[in-house]
mmCIF file of C-alpha atoms in Angstrom:
data_model
loop_
_atom_site.group_PDB
_atom_site.id
_atom_site.type_symbol
_atom_site.label_atom_id
_atom_site.label_comp_id
_atom_site.label_asym_id
_atom_site.label_seq_id
_atom_site.Cartn_x
_atom_site.Cartn_y
_atom_site.Cartn_z
ATOM 1 C CA GLY A 1 -74.905 -17.403 26.720
ATOM 2 C CA ASP A 2 -74.049 -17.194 22.675
ATOM 3 C CA SER A 3 -74.180 -20.895 21.120
ATOM 4 C CA VAL A 4 -74.386 -22.471 18.175
ATOM 5 C CA THR A 5 -75.696 -25.676 16.977
ATOM 6 C CA GLN A 6 -75.273 -27.629 13.781
ATOM 7 C CA MET A 7 -75.926 -30.493 12.357
ATOM 8 C CA GLU A 8 -73.856 -33.623 13.104
ATOM 9 C CA GLY A 9 -71.700 -35.508 10.742
ATOM 10 C CA PRO A 10 -70.144 -37.505 9.041
ATOM 11 C CA VAL A 11 -72.026 -36.545 6.102
ATOM 12 C CA THR A 12 -71.264 -38.810 3.035
ATOM 13 C CA LEU A 13 -71.662 -37.350 -0.463
ATOM 14 C CA SER A 14 -71.206 -38.211 -4.260
ATOM 15 C CA GLU A 15 -69.298 -35.779 -5.821
ATOM 16 C CA GLU A 16 -72.048 -33.348 -8.017
ATOM 17 C CA ALA A 17 -74.723 -33.471 -4.975
ATOM 18 C CA PHE A 18 -76.055 -30.488 -3.073
ATOM 19 C CA LEU A 19 -75.145 -30.106 -0.269
ATOM 20 C CA THR A 20 -76.578 -28.270 3.226
ATOM 21 C CA ILE A 21 -75.213 -27.830 6.527
ATOM 22 C CA ASN A 22 -77.298 -26.583 9.187
ATOM 23 C CA CYS A 23 -76.367 -24.324 11.202
ATOM 24 C CA THR A 24 -78.523 -22.443 13.801
ATOM 25 C CA TYR A 25 -77.282 -20.097 16.791
ATOM 26 C CA THR A 26 -78.583 -18.546 20.072
ATOM 27 C CA ALA A 27 -76.653 -14.889 21.026
ATOM 28 C CA THR A 28 -77.566 -11.685 22.674
ATOM 29 C CA GLY A 29 -78.064 -8.439 20.003
ATOM 30 C CA TYR A 30 -76.858 -9.355 16.906
ATOM 31 C CA PRO A 31 -73.837 -11.372 15.597
ATOM 32 C CA SER A 32 -71.432 -11.979 13.321
ATOM 33 C CA LEU A 33 -71.523 -15.503 11.581
ATOM 34 C CA PHE A 34 -69.087 -17.364 10.326
ATOM 35 C CA TRP A 35 -68.277 -20.599 8.135
ATOM 36 C CA TYR A 36 -65.020 -22.509 8.935
ATOM 37 C CA VAL A 37 -63.322 -25.090 6.973
ATOM 38 C CA GLN A 38 -60.231 -27.925 7.975
ATOM 39 C CA TYR A 39 -58.948 -29.727 5.624
ATOM 40 C CA PRO A 40 -57.000 -33.113 7.199
ATOM 41 C CA GLY A 41 -53.788 -31.605 8.995
ATOM 42 C CA GLU A 42 -54.507 -28.008 8.530
ATOM 43 C CA GLY A 43 -55.783 -25.092 10.595
ATOM 44 C CA LEU A 44 -59.257 -23.382 10.335
ATOM 45 C CA GLN A 45 -59.385 -21.459 7.711
ATOM 46 C CA LEU A 46 -62.339 -18.940 7.120
ATOM 47 C CA LEU A 47 -64.477 -20.253 4.482
ATOM 48 C CA LEU A 48 -67.547 -16.844 4.421
ATOM 49 C CA LYS A 49 -69.238 -14.933 6.638
ATOM 50 C CA ALA A 50 -71.890 -12.132 6.976
ATOM 51 C CA THR A 51 -72.040 -9.475 9.071
ATOM 52 C CA LYS A 52 -76.374 -8.475 9.466
ATOM 53 C CA ALA A 53 -79.465 -9.963 8.792
ATOM 54 C CA ASP A 54 -79.823 -11.042 5.175
ATOM 55 C CA ASP A 55 -76.734 -10.756 3.488
ATOM 56 C CA LYS A 56 -74.852 -13.662 2.063
ATOM 57 C CA GLY A 57 -71.602 -14.794 2.101
ATOM 58 C CA SER A 58 -70.101 -16.866 -0.569
ATOM 59 C CA ASN A 59 -66.455 -17.828 -1.296
ATOM 60 C CA LYS A 60 -65.789 -21.086 -3.412
ATOM 61 C CA GLY A 61 -69.276 -21.833 -4.434
ATOM 62 C CA PHE A 62 -69.995 -22.003 -1.078
ATOM 63 C CA GLU A 63 -73.109 -19.622 -0.280
ATOM 64 C CA ALA A 64 -74.999 -19.066 3.409
ATOM 65 C CA THR A 65 -77.576 -16.238 4.592
ATOM 66 C CA TYR A 66 -77.629 -14.564 7.351
ATOM 67 C CA ARG A 67 -81.562 -15.210 8.432
ATOM 68 C CA LYS A 68 -82.529 -13.591 11.103
ATOM 69 C CA GLU A 69 -86.291 -14.518 11.539
ATOM 70 C CA THR A 70 -84.963 -17.617 11.945
ATOM 71 C CA THR A 71 -81.478 -17.433 13.337
ATOM 72 C CA SER A 72 -79.558 -19.745 11.070
ATOM 73 C CA PHE A 73 -76.737 -19.462 8.992
ATOM 74 C CA HIS A 74 -77.318 -23.078 6.507
ATOM 75 C CA LEU A 75 -73.350 -23.899 4.184
ATOM 76 C CA GLU A 76 -74.814 -24.557 0.796
ATOM 77 C CA LYS A 77 -73.268 -25.397 -2.299
ATOM 78 C CA GLY A 78 -75.209 -26.847 -5.607
ATOM 79 C CA SER A 79 -72.298 -29.660 -6.142
ATOM 80 C CA VAL A 80 -69.348 -30.842 -4.336
ATOM 81 C CA GLN A 81 -65.807 -31.852 -4.772
ATOM 82 C CA VAL A 82 -63.844 -34.814 -3.715
ATOM 83 C CA SER A 83 -61.521 -31.821 -2.652
ATOM 84 C CA ASP A 84 -64.565 -30.463 -0.401
ATOM 85 C CA SER A 85 -64.134 -32.981 2.217
ATOM 86 C CA ALA A 86 -63.389 -31.263 5.189
ATOM 87 C CA VAL A 87 -64.391 -30.413 8.558
ATOM 88 C CA TYR A 88 -66.948 -27.521 8.564
ATOM 89 C CA PHE A 89 -67.469 -25.606 11.579
ATOM 90 C CA CYS A 90 -70.298 -22.699 11.792
ATOM 91 C CA ALA A 91 -69.306 -19.759 14.387
ATOM 92 C CA LEU A 92 -70.751 -16.180 15.823
ATOM 93 C CA ASN A 93 -69.235 -13.417 16.751
ATOM 94 C CA ALA A 94 -71.735 -11.643 19.709
ATOM 95 C CA GLY A 95 -69.498 -8.509 19.810
ATOM 96 C CA GLY A 96 -67.093 -7.361 22.363
ATOM 97 C CA GLY A 97 -63.291 -8.618 21.692
ATOM 98 C CA ASN A 98 -63.895 -10.698 18.990
ATOM 99 C CA LYS A 99 -64.649 -13.988 20.451
ATOM 100 C CA LEU A 100 -65.352 -16.754 18.445
ATOM 101 C CA THR A 101 -68.442 -19.735 19.755
ATOM 102 C CA PHE A 102 -67.727 -22.852 17.618
ATOM 103 C CA GLY A 103 -70.818 -25.443 16.951
ATOM 104 C CA THR A 104 -69.270 -28.926 17.004
ATOM 105 C CA GLY A 105 -68.243 -29.032 13.238
ATOM 106 C CA THR A 106 -70.137 -31.077 10.679
ATOM 107 C CA GLN A 107 -67.546 -33.436 8.992
ATOM 108 C CA LEU A 108 -68.415 -33.974 5.118
ATOM 109 C CA LYS A 109 -66.822 -37.083 2.983
ATOM 110 C CA VAL A 110 -67.508 -36.528 -0.794
ATOM 111 C CA GLU A 111 -66.651 -40.152 -2.885
ATOM 112 C CA LEU A 112 -66.560 -40.261 -6.779
ATOM 113 C CA GLY B 1 -50.575 -14.195 3.528
ATOM 114 C CA ALA B 2 -51.820 -14.515 7.101
ATOM 115 C CA VAL B 3 -50.075 -17.213 8.264
ATOM 116 C CA VAL B 4 -50.074 -18.651 11.555
ATOM 117 C CA SER B 5 -47.549 -21.754 12.649
ATOM 118 C CA GLN B 6 -48.104 -24.075 15.691
ATOM 119 C CA HIS B 7 -45.241 -26.142 17.590
ATOM 120 C CA PRO B 8 -44.775 -29.168 17.894
ATOM 121 C CA SER B 9 -47.378 -30.293 16.428
ATOM 122 C CA ARG B 10 -47.622 -33.117 18.456
ATOM 123 C CA VAL B 11 -46.539 -33.958 21.804
ATOM 124 C CA ILE B 12 -46.213 -36.767 24.774
ATOM 125 C CA CYS B 13 -45.102 -35.799 28.012
ATOM 126 C CA LYS B 14 -45.414 -38.250 31.624
ATOM 127 C CA SER B 15 -47.533 -36.911 34.046
ATOM 128 C CA GLY B 16 -46.489 -34.018 36.068
ATOM 129 C CA THR B 17 -43.581 -32.687 33.620
ATOM 130 C CA SER B 18 -44.809 -28.864 31.593
ATOM 131 C CA VAL B 19 -45.161 -29.027 28.031
ATOM 132 C CA LYS B 20 -44.963 -25.420 26.207
ATOM 133 C CA ILE B 21 -47.055 -24.896 22.855
ATOM 134 C CA GLU B 22 -45.615 -22.036 20.170
ATOM 135 C CA CYS B 23 -47.560 -20.035 18.182
ATOM 136 C CA ARG B 24 -46.230 -17.478 15.394
ATOM 137 C CA SER B 25 -47.907 -15.549 13.053
ATOM 138 C CA LEU B 26 -45.644 -15.851 10.267
ATOM 139 C CA ASP B 27 -46.038 -13.002 7.730
ATOM 140 C CA PHE B 28 -48.325 -10.230 9.833
ATOM 141 C CA GLN B 29 -47.788 -8.860 13.375
ATOM 142 C CA ALA B 30 -50.444 -10.212 15.430
ATOM 143 C CA THR B 31 -51.663 -7.784 18.277
ATOM 144 C CA THR B 32 -54.382 -9.982 19.558
ATOM 145 C CA MET B 33 -53.963 -14.389 20.125
ATOM 146 C CA PHE B 34 -56.394 -16.729 21.392
ATOM 147 C CA TRP B 35 -56.357 -20.169 22.495
ATOM 148 C CA TYR B 36 -58.460 -22.815 21.907
ATOM 149 C CA ARG B 37 -58.798 -26.495 23.072
ATOM 150 C CA GLN B 38 -60.407 -28.692 21.475
ATOM 151 C CA PHE B 39 -62.055 -31.984 22.263
ATOM 152 C CA PRO B 40 -63.018 -34.846 19.948
ATOM 153 C CA LYS B 41 -66.142 -34.424 18.432
ATOM 154 C CA GLN B 42 -66.639 -31.345 20.266
ATOM 155 C CA SER B 43 -66.832 -27.483 19.572
ATOM 156 C CA LEU B 44 -63.096 -25.372 19.868
ATOM 157 C CA MET B 45 -63.358 -23.905 23.638
ATOM 158 C CA LEU B 46 -62.009 -20.640 23.706
ATOM 159 C CA MET B 47 -59.579 -20.650 26.264
ATOM 160 C CA ALA B 48 -57.495 -16.959 27.008
ATOM 161 C CA THR B 49 -57.099 -14.437 24.773
ATOM 162 C CA SER B 50 -53.820 -12.681 25.280
ATOM 163 C CA ASN B 51 -52.757 -9.167 23.880
ATOM 164 C CA GLU B 52 -49.136 -8.684 23.209
ATOM 165 C CA GLY B 53 -47.693 -6.873 25.895
ATOM 166 C CA SER B 54 -50.049 -7.511 28.924
ATOM 167 C CA LYS B 55 -52.009 -9.760 30.849
ATOM 168 C CA ALA B 56 -54.101 -12.861 29.420
ATOM 169 C CA THR B 57 -57.637 -12.807 29.868
ATOM 170 C CA TYR B 58 -59.049 -16.473 31.032
ATOM 171 C CA GLU B 59 -62.168 -17.433 30.510
ATOM 172 C CA GLN B 60 -64.161 -18.866 32.983
ATOM 173 C CA GLY B 61 -63.533 -21.916 34.115
ATOM 174 C CA VAL B 62 -59.700 -21.943 32.549
ATOM 175 C CA GLU B 63 -57.227 -22.123 35.142
ATOM 176 C CA LYS B 64 -55.142 -19.147 34.657
ATOM 177 C CA ASP B 65 -51.893 -21.157 37.099
ATOM 178 C CA LYS B 66 -52.323 -24.555 34.644
ATOM 179 C CA PHE B 67 -52.551 -22.622 31.663
ATOM 180 C CA LEU B 68 -49.498 -19.940 31.559
ATOM 181 C CA ILE B 69 -49.756 -17.949 28.785
ATOM 182 C CA ASN B 70 -47.510 -15.540 27.425
ATOM 183 C CA HIS B 71 -47.662 -12.853 24.287
ATOM 184 C CA ALA B 72 -44.384 -10.875 24.602
ATOM 185 C CA SER B 73 -43.898 -9.924 20.918
ATOM 186 C CA LEU B 74 -45.973 -9.459 18.159
ATOM 187 C CA THR B 75 -45.230 -12.603 15.893
ATOM 188 C CA LEU B 76 -45.189 -14.774 19.189
ATOM 189 C CA SER B 77 -47.759 -16.678 21.843
ATOM 190 C CA THR B 78 -46.308 -19.422 24.186
ATOM 191 C CA LEU B 79 -49.096 -21.362 25.753
ATOM 192 C CA THR B 80 -47.603 -23.871 28.684
ATOM 193 C CA VAL B 81 -49.411 -26.906 30.253
ATOM 194 C CA THR B 82 -48.137 -26.903 33.708
ATOM 195 C CA SER B 83 -47.961 -30.146 35.750
ATOM 196 C CA ALA B 84 -49.323 -31.417 33.187
ATOM 197 C CA HIS B 85 -52.144 -34.238 33.597
ATOM 198 C CA PRO B 86 -53.923 -36.788 31.957
ATOM 199 C CA GLU B 87 -57.300 -34.943 31.994
ATOM 200 C CA ASP B 88 -54.516 -32.489 29.752
ATOM 201 C CA SER B 89 -54.529 -34.743 27.008
ATOM 202 C CA SER B 90 -56.492 -32.590 24.254
ATOM 203 C CA PHE B 91 -55.964 -30.465 20.770
ATOM 204 C CA TYR B 92 -54.775 -26.788 21.452
ATOM 205 C CA ILE B 93 -55.688 -24.391 18.855
ATOM 206 C CA CYS B 94 -54.880 -20.825 18.429
ATOM 207 C CA SER B 95 -55.589 -18.022 16.435
ATOM 208 C CA ALA B 96 -54.409 -14.355 15.463
ATOM 209 C CA ILE B 97 -55.816 -11.134 14.311
ATOM 210 C CA GLN B 98 -53.908 -8.981 12.266
ATOM 211 C CA GLY B 99 -53.914 -5.505 13.578
ATOM 212 C CA ARG B 100 -56.937 -3.631 15.664
ATOM 213 C CA GLY B 101 -60.276 -3.669 15.140
ATOM 214 C CA LYS B 102 -60.206 -6.604 12.963
ATOM 215 C CA GLU B 103 -62.312 -8.916 12.988
ATOM 216 C CA THR B 104 -61.457 -11.915 10.998
ATOM 217 C CA GLN B 105 -59.023 -14.759 13.376
ATOM 218 C CA TYR B 106 -56.508 -16.628 11.662
ATOM 219 C CA PHE B 107 -55.595 -20.069 12.915
ATOM 220 C CA GLY B 108 -53.316 -22.343 13.373
ATOM 221 C CA PRO B 109 -53.126 -26.183 12.163
ATOM 222 C CA GLY B 110 -52.996 -27.489 16.590
ATOM 223 C CA THR B 111 -51.236 -29.207 19.013
ATOM 224 C CA ARG B 112 -52.206 -32.657 19.829
ATOM 225 C CA LEU B 113 -51.056 -33.444 23.751
ATOM 226 C CA LEU B 114 -51.016 -36.994 25.071
ATOM 227 C CA VAL B 115 -50.222 -36.774 28.609
ATOM 228 C CA LEU B 116 -49.739 -40.223 29.804
#
């Protein structure tokens, strides 16, 4: 079946550090890939997405590239801020009813 | 726009009682809503998909008589945990899709259920 694996957290970084959160997936066909972010006390929000191989999703300084050959969708940001502290979820939609399969989430803590 | 709310945000109940959780799309019509369950340090697990005016489709392993889902209008879906037991304690999250053919899900803030 479909699955998403992402790095365990928490990830603790200093402000302005470079961020990478790894995400790999297993799916039949050609899924759409997503990163969702959950700030403390709030619901999940769509951060970015990519729908086909080599697409790059970007938003708020975050980027992720759909790599079919490595079945990966790693999240990156060049310079994190304290306000980026949240839990980040990688997810895929392999088609058919918009059903999302999520990774376990990675907590990011950014310190001054 | 595209805000989804849940009520209550937190509920504590005694074993054997039933609990209803509401999920509302505040500024759009949600043709499809989803209910997820999240255990600590684990993924969101899809429980069921509900389309307005029709029966919910449950994922394998989810007891439909235990988790009753009603999607009576385009802005409201409810999840009722019947005869709750301590193992039902979890974080329940709903999401909604704005219109048919759309892919992006908008999530509610979740409901923490604790069954004593």
